[in-house]
mmCIF file of C-alpha atoms and ligand atoms in Angstrom:
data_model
loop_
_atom_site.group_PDB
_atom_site.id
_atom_site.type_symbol
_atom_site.label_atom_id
_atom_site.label_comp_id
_atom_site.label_asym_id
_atom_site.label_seq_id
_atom_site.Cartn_x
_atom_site.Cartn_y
_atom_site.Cartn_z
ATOM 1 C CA UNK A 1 117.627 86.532 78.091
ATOM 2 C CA UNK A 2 119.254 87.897 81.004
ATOM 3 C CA UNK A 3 121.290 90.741 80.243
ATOM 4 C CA UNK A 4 122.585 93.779 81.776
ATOM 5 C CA UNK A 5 120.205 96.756 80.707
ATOM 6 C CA UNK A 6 117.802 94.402 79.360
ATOM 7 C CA UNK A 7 114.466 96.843 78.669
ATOM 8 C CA UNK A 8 111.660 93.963 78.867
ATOM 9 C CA UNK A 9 110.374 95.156 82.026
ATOM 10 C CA UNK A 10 110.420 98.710 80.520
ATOM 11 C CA UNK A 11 108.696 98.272 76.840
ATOM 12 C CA UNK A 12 105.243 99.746 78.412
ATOM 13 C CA UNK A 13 107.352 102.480 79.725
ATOM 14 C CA UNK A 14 109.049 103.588 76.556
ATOM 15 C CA UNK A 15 105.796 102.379 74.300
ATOM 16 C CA UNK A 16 103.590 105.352 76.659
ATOM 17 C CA UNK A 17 106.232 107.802 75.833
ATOM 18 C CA UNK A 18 106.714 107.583 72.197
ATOM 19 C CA UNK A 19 103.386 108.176 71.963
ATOM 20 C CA UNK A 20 103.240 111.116 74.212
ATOM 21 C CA UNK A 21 105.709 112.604 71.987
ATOM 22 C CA UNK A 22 104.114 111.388 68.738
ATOM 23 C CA UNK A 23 106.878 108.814 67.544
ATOM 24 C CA UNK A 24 104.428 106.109 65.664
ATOM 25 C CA UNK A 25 106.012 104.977 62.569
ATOM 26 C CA UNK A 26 108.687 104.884 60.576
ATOM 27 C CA UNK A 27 112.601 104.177 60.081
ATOM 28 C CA UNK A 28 114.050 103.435 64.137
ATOM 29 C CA UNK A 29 117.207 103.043 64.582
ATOM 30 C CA UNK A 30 118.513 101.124 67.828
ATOM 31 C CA UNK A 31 122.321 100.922 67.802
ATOM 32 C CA UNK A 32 122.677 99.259 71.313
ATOM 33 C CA UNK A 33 120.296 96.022 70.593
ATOM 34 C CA UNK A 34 121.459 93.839 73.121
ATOM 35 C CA UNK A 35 118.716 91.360 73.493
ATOM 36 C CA UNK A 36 116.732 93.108 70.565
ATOM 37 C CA UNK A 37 113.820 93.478 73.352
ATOM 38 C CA UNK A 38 113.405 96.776 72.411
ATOM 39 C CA UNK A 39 114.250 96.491 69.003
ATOM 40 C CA UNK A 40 111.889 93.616 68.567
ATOM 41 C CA UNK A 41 108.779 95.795 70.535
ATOM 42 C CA UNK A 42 109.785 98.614 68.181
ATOM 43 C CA UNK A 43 108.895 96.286 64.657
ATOM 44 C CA UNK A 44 105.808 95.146 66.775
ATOM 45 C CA UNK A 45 104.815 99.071 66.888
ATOM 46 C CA UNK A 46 105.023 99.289 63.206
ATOM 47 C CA UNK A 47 108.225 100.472 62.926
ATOM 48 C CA UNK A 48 111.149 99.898 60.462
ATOM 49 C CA UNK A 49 113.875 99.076 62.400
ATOM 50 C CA UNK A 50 117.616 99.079 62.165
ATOM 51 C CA UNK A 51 119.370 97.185 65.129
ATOM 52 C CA UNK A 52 122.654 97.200 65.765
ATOM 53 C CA UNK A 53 124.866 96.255 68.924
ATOM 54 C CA UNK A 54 128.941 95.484 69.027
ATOM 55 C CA UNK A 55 128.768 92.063 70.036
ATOM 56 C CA UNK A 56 128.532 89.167 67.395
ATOM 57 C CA UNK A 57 125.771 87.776 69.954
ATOM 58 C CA UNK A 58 123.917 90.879 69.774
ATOM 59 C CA UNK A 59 123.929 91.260 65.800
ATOM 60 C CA UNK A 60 122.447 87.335 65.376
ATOM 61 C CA UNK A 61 119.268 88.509 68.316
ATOM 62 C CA UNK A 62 118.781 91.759 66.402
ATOM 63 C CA UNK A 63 118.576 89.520 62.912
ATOM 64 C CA UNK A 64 116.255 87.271 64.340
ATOM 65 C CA UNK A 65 114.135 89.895 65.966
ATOM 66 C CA UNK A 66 113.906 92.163 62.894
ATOM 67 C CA UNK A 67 115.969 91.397 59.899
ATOM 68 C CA UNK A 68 114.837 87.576 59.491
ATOM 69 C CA UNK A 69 111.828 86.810 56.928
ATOM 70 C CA UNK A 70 108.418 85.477 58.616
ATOM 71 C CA UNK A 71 108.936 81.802 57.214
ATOM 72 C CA UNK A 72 112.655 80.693 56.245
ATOM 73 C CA UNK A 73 113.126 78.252 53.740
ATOM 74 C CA UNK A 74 114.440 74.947 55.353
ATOM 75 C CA UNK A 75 112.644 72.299 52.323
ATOM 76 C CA UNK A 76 116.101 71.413 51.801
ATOM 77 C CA UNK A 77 116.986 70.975 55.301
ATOM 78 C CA UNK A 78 113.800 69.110 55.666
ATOM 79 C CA UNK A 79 114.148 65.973 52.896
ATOM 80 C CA UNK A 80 118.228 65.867 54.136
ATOM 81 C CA UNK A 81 116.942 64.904 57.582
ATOM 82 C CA UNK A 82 114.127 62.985 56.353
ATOM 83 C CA UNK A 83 111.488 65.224 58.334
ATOM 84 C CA UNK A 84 107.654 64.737 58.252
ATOM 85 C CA UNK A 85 106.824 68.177 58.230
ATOM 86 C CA UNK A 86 109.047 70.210 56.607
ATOM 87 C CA UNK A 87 109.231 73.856 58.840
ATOM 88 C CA UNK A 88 111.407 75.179 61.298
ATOM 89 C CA UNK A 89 109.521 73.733 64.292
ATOM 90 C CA UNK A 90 110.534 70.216 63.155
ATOM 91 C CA UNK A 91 113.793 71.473 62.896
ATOM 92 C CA UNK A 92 114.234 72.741 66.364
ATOM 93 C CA UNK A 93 112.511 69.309 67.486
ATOM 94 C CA UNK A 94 115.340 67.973 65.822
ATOM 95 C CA UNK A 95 118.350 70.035 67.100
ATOM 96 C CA UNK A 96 116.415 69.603 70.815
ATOM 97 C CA UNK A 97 116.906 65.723 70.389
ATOM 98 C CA UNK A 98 120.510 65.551 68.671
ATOM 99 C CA UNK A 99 122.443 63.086 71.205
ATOM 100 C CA UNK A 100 125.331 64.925 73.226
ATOM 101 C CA UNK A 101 128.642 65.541 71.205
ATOM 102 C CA UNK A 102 131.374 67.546 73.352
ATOM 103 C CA UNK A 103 133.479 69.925 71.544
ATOM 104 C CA UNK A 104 134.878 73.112 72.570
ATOM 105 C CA UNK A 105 132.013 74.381 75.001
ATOM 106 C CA UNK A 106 132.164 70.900 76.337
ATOM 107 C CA UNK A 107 136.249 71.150 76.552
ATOM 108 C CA UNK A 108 136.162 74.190 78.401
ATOM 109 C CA UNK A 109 133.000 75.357 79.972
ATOM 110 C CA UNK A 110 132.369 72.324 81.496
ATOM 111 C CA UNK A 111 133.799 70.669 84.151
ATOM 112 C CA UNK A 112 134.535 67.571 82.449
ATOM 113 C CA UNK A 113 136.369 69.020 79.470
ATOM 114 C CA UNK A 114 140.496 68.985 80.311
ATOM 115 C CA UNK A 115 140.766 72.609 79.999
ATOM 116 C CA UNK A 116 137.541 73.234 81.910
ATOM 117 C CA UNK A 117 138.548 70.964 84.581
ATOM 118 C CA UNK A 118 141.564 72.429 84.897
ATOM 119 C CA UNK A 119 140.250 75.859 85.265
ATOM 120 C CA UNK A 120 137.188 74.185 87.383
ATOM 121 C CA UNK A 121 135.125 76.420 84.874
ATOM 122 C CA UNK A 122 131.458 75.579 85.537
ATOM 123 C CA UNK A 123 129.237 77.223 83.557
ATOM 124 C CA UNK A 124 127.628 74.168 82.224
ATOM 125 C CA UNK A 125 126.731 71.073 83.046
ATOM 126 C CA UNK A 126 128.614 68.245 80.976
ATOM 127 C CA UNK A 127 125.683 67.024 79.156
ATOM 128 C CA UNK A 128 124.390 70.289 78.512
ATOM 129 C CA UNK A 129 127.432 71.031 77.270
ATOM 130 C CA UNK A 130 128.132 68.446 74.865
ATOM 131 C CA UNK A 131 124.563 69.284 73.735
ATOM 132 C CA UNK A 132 125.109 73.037 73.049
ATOM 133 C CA UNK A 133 127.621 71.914 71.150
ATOM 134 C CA UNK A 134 125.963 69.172 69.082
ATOM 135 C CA UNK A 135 123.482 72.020 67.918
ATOM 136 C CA UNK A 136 126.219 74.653 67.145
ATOM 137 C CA UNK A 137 128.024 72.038 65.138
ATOM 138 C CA UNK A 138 125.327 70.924 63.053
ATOM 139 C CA UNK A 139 124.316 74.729 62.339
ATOM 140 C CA UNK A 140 127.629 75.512 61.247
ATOM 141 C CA UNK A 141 127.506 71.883 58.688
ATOM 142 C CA UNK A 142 124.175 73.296 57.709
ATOM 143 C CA UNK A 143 125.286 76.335 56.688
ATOM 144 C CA UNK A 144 128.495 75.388 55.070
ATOM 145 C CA UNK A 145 126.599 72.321 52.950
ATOM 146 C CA UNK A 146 124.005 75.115 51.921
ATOM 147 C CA UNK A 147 120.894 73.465 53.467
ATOM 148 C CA UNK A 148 119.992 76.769 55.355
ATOM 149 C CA UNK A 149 119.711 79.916 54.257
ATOM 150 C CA UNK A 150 121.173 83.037 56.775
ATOM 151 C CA UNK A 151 118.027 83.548 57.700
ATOM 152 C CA UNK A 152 116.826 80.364 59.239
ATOM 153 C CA UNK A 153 120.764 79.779 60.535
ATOM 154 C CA UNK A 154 120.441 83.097 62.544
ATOM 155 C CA UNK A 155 117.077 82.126 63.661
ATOM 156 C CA UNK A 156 118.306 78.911 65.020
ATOM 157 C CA UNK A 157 121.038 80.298 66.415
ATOM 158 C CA UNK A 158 119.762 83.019 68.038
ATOM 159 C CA UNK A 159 117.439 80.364 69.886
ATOM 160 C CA UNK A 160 120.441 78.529 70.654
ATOM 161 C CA UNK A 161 122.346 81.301 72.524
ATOM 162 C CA UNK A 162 119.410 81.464 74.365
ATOM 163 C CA UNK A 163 118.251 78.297 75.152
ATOM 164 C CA UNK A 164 122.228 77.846 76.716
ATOM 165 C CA UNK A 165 121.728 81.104 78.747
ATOM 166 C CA UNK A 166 118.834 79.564 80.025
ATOM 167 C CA UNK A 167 121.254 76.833 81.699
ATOM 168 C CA UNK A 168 123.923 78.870 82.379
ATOM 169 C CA UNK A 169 125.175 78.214 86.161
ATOM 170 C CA UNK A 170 125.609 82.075 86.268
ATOM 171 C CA UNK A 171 123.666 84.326 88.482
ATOM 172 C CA UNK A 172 123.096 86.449 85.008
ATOM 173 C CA UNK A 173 126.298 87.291 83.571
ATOM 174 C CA UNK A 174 129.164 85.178 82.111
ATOM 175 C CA UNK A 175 132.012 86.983 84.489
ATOM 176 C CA UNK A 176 132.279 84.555 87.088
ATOM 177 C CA UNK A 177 130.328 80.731 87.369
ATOM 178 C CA UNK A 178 128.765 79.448 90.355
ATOM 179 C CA UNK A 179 130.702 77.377 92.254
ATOM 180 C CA UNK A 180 127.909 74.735 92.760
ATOM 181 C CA UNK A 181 124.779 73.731 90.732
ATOM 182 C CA UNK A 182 121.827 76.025 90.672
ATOM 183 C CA UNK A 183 118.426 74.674 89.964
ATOM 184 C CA UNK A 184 118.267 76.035 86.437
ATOM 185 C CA UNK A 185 121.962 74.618 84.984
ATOM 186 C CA UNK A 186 120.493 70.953 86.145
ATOM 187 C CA UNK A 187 117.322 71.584 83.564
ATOM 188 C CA UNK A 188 117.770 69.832 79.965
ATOM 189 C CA UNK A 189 119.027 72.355 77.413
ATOM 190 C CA UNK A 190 115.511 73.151 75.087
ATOM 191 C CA UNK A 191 115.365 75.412 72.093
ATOM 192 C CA UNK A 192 112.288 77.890 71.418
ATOM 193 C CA UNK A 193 111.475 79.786 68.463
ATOM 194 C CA UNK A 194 112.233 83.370 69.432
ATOM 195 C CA UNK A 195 109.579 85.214 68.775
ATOM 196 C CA UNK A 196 108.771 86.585 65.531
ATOM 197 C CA UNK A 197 106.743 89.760 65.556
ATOM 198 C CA UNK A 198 104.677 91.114 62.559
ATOM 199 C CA UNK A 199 105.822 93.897 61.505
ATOM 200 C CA UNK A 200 107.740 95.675 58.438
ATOM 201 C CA UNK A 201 111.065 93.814 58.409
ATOM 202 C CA UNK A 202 114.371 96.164 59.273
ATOM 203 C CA UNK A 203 117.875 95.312 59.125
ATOM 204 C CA UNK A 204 120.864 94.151 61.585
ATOM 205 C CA UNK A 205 124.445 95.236 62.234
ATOM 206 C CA UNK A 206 127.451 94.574 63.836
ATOM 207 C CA UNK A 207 128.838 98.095 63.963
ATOM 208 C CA UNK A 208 129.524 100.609 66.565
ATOM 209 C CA UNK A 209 126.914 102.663 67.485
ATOM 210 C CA UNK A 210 128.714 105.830 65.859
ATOM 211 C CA UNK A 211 129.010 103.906 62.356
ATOM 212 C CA UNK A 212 125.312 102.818 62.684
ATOM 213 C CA UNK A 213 124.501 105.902 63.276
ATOM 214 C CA UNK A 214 126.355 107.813 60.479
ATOM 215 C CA UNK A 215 125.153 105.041 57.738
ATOM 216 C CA UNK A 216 121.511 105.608 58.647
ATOM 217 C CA UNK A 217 120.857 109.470 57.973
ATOM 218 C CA UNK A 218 117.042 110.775 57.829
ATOM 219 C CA UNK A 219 115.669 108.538 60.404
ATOM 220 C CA UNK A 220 112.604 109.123 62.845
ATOM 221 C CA UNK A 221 113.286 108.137 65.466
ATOM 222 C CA UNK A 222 117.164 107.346 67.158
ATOM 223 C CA UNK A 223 116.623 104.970 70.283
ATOM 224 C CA UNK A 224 119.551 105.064 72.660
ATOM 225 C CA UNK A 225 120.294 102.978 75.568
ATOM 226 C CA UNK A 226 124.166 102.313 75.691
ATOM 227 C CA UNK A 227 126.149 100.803 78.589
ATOM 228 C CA UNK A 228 125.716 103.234 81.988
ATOM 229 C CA UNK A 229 127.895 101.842 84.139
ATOM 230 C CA UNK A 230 131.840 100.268 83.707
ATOM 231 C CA UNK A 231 131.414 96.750 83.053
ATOM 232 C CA UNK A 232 132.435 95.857 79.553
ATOM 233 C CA UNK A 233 129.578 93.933 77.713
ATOM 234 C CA UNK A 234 132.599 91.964 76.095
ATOM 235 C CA UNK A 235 133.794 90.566 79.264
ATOM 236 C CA UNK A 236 130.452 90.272 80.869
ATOM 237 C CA UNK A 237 128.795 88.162 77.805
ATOM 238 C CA UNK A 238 131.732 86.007 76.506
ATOM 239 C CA UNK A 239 130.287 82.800 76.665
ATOM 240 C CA UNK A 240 127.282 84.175 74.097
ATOM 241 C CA UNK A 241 130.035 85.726 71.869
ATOM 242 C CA UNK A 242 131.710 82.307 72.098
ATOM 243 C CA UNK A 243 128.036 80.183 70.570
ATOM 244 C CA UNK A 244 127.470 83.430 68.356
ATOM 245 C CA UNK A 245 131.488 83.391 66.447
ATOM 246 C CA UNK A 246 131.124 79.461 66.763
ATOM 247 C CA UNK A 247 135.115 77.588 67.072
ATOM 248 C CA UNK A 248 135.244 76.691 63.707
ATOM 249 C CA UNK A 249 138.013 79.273 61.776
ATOM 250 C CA UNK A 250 140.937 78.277 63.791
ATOM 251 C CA UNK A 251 142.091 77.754 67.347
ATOM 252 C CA UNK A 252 140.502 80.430 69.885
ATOM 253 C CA UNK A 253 142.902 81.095 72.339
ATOM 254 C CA UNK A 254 140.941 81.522 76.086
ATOM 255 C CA UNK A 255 142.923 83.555 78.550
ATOM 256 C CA UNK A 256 142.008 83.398 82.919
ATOM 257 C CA UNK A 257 140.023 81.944 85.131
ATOM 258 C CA UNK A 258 136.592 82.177 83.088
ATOM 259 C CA UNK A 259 138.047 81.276 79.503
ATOM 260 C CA UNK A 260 137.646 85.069 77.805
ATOM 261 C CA UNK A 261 137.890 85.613 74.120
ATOM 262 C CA UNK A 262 140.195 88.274 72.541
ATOM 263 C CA UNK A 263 137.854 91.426 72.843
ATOM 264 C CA UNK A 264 140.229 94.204 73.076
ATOM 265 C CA UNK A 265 138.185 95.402 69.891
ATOM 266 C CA UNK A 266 134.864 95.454 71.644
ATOM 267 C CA UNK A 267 135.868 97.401 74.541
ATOM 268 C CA UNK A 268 133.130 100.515 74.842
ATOM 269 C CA UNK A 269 133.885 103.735 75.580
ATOM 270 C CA UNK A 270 130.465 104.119 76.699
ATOM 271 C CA UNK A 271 131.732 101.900 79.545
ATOM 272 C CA UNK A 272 134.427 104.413 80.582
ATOM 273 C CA UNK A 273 134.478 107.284 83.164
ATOM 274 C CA UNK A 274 137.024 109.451 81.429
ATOM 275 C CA UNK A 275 135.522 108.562 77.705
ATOM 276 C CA UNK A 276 131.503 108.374 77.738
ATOM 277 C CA UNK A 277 130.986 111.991 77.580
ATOM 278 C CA UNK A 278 132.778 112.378 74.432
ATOM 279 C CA UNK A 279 131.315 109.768 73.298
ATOM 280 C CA UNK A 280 127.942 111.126 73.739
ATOM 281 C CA UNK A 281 128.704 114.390 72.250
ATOM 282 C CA UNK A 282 129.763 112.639 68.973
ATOM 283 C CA UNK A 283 127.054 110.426 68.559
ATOM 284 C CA UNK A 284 124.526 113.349 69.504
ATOM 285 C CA UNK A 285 126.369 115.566 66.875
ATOM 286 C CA UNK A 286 126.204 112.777 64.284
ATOM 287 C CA UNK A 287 122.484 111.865 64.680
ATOM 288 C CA UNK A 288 119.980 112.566 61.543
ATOM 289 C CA UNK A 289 116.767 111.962 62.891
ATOM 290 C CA UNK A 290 113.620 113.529 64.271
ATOM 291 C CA UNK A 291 113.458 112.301 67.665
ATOM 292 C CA UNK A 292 116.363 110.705 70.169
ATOM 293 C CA UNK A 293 114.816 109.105 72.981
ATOM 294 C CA UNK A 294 117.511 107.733 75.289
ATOM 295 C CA UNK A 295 117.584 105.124 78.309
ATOM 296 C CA UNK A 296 119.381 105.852 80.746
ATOM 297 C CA UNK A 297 119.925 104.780 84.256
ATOM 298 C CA UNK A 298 119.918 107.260 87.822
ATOM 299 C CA UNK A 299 123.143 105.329 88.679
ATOM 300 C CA UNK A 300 124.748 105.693 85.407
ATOM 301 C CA UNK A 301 128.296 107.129 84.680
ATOM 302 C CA UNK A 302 127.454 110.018 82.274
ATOM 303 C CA UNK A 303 125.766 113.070 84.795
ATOM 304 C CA UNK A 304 122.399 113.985 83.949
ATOM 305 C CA UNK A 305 123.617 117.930 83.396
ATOM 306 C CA UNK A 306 125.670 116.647 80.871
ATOM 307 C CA UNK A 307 122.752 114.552 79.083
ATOM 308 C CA UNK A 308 120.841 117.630 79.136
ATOM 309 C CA UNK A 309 122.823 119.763 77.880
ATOM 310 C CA UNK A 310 124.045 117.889 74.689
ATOM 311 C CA UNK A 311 120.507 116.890 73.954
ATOM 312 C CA UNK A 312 119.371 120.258 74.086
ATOM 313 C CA UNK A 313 121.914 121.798 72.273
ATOM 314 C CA UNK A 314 121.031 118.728 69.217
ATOM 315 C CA UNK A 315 117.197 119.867 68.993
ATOM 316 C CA UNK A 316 114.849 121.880 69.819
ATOM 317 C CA UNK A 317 115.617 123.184 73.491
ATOM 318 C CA UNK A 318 111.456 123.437 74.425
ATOM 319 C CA UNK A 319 111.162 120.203 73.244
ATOM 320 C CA UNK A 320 113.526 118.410 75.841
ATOM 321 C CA UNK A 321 112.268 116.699 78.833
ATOM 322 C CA UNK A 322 112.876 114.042 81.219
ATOM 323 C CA UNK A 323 110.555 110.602 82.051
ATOM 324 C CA UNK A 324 110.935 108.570 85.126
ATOM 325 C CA UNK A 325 109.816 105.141 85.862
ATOM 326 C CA UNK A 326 111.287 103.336 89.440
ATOM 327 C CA UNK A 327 111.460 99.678 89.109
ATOM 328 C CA UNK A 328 113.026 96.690 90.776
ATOM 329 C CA UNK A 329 116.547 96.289 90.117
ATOM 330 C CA UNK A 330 118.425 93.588 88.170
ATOM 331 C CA UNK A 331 121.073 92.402 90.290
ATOM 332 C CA UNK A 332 123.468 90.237 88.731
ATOM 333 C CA UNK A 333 126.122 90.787 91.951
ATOM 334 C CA UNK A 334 125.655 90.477 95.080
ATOM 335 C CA UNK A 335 127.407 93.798 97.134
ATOM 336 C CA UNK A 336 130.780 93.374 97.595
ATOM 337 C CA UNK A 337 133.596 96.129 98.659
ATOM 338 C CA UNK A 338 133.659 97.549 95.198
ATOM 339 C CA UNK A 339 130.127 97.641 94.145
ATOM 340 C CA UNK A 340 127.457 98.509 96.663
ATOM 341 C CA UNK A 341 123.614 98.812 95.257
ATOM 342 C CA UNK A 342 122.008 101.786 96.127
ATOM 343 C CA UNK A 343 118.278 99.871 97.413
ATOM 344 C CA UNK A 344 115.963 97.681 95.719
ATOM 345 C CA UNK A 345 114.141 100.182 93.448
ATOM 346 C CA UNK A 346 116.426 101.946 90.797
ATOM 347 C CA UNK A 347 114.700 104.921 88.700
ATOM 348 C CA UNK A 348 115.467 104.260 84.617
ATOM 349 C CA UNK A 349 114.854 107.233 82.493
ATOM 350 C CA UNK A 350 113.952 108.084 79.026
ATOM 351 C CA UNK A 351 115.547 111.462 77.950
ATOM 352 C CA UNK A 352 113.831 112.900 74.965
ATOM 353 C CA UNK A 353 114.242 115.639 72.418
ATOM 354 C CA UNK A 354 112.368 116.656 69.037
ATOM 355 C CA UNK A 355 114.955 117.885 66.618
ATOM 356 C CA UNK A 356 112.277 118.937 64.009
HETATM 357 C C1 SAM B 1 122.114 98.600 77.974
HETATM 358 S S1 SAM B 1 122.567 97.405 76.804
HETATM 359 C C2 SAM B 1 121.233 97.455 75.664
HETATM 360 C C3 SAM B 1 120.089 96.641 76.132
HETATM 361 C C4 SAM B 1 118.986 96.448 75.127
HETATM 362 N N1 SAM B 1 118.237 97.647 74.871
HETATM 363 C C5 SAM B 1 118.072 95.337 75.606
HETATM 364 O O1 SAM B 1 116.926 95.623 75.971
HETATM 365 O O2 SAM B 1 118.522 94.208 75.673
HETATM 366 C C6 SAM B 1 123.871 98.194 75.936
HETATM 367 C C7 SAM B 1 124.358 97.456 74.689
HETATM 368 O O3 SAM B 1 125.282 98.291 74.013
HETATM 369 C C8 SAM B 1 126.271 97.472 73.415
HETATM 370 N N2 SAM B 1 127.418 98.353 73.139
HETATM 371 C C9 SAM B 1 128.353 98.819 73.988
HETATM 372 N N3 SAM B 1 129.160 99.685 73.362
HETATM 373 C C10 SAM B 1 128.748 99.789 72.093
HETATM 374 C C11 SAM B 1 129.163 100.532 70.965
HETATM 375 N N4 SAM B 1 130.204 101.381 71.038
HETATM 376 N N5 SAM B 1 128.486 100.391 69.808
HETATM 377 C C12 SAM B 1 127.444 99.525 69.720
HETATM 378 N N6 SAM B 1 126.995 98.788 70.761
HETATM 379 C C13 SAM B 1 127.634 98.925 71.934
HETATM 380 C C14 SAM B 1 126.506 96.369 74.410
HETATM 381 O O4 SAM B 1 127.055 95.224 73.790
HETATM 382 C C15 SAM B 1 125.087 96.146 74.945
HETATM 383 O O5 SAM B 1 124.442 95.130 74.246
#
């Protein structure tokens, strides 16, 4: 998916220096999931992972990448849909061929909805739209008629959510639409399987990081890689929040130009100048673990004297050190008079310390 922070490009980075510090096994926690790349890669590496991320969105990736079993049970599923072959693959043949059927996403993240059209919100095509919301209604009927099980609903979902970023006329992030067609919002909406690593399975929350954090004592190893700079996640990723909380509790009021959610709950304080020290200090001071390994980027609002100092004071001070890898920046804005990239490469770090 594309996501602000997103640590793909960077698994073969952070893989090399776990194991230059000796981190192989056991309990991981990763309280900033996001995408669950890293949280995924971690399960892969034989670890038993607990993911965790703010965002609704970000709790249904981290169950599907860790927390979901290998082979959900859809038999029931199967003989209500009259299905040959009764596994998730036919179902996701089946949600990728359910005709169009507009409902909210449709009403007002496309331009043919009323509200959408009135706020000329263009995030997806029509028929795209009506389809994204064909497959989040029939998920929801599933669930509520018992004919999945969490497991396979999350699954589903979580391909969902990405199948619709996928078509997104964004240039990566939900804050603003294009104002014409790209190439990729004109391709059919299509479902995949995310993938399911082998691997010992872990758990998923939708917590803050500090809560995570404090309910998961003894751990190995505590991955961190929270928000660097001051864009709220919340603001940035609505549209994914919107497929992840589904419309179907009650009226969801949408407020300006791009149809935002109530998020005043999900604001970060990792995403604030005046608060992400603090909130470093805490979550430092309230880590159990052996090792904290934590991303971080050159550009990013907390100073590196700072990182280094609170890590060192939480662990061994010898055992603190510093990894660099440059790569090719992610640029979801183009420069504009308040943001101004600093070049094409951008150096990401992994801070480390050994607290045992
Ligand atoms: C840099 S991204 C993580 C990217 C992730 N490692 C990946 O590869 O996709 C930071 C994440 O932290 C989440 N977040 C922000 N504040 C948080 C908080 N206080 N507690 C938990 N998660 C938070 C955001 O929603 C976002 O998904």
């Amino acid at each position: 998916m594309r996501y602000l922070g997103n640590k793909t490009r960077l698994l073969g980075f952070i893989r090399r220096v776990l194991r230059a510090r000796g981190i192989w096994s056991g309990v991981a926690v990763d309280p900033f999931s996001g995408t669950a790349s890293v949280a995924r890669a971690l399960k892969r590496w034989g670890f038993t992972v607990a993911a965790g991320d703010i965002m609704e969105y970000g709790y249904v990736l981290a169950r599907a990448a860790v927390a979901v079993s290998d082979a959900p049970a859809v038999g029931a599923l199967a003989s209500h849909l009259r299905l040959r072959h009764p596994g998730l693959p036919a179902v996701l043949r089946h949600l990728n061929r359910l005709p169009p059927r507009p409902a909210f996403i449709h009403e007002h993240y496309s331009p043919a909805g009323h509200a959408g059209a009135l706020a000329g919100r263009m995030y997806f095509t029509p028929d795209n739209a009506a389809r994204i919301d064909a497959v989040r209604t029939a998920l929801h009927d599933w669930r509520a008629a018992r004919l999945v099980d969490d497991d396979a609903h999350d699954l589903l979902l979580a391909a969902l959510i990405e199948a619709a970023d996928r078509v997104a006329n964004t240039t990566g992030v939900y804050a603003a639409f294009v104002k014409s067609w790209q190439p990729n919002a004109l391709r059919p909406l299509t479902l995949r399987l995310p993938p399911s690593p082998a691997g010992p399975r872990g758990c998923a929350y939708r917590a803050d990081a500090l809560t995570l954090v404090r309910a998961r004592p003894g751990c190995e190893l505590l991955y961190l890689d929270p928000p660097y700079n001051n864009r709220q996640y919340a603001g940035y990723y609505h549209i994914p929040e919107v497929l992840a909380l589904g419309w179907f509790d009650g009226p969801v009021p949408l407020r300006g130009k791009t149809g935002l959610i109530a998020d005043a709950h999900k604001r970060s304080d990792w995403s604030s100048s005046r608060r992400c020290e603090a909130a470093l200090e805490e979550l430092v001071a309230a880590a159990d673990c052996r090792h904290i390994v934590m991303s971080y980027n050159a550009e990013g609002l907390i100073p590196e004297p700072t990182i280094e100092r609170v890590l060192r004071a939480a662990g061994r001070r010898a055992s603190y050190r510093r990894y660099r890898r440059s790569y090719r920046r992610y640029r979801s804005d183009a420069d504009s008079e308040t943001r101004r990239y600093r070049g094409d490469l951008v150096d990401e770090y992994l801070y480390c310390v050994d607290r045992a």
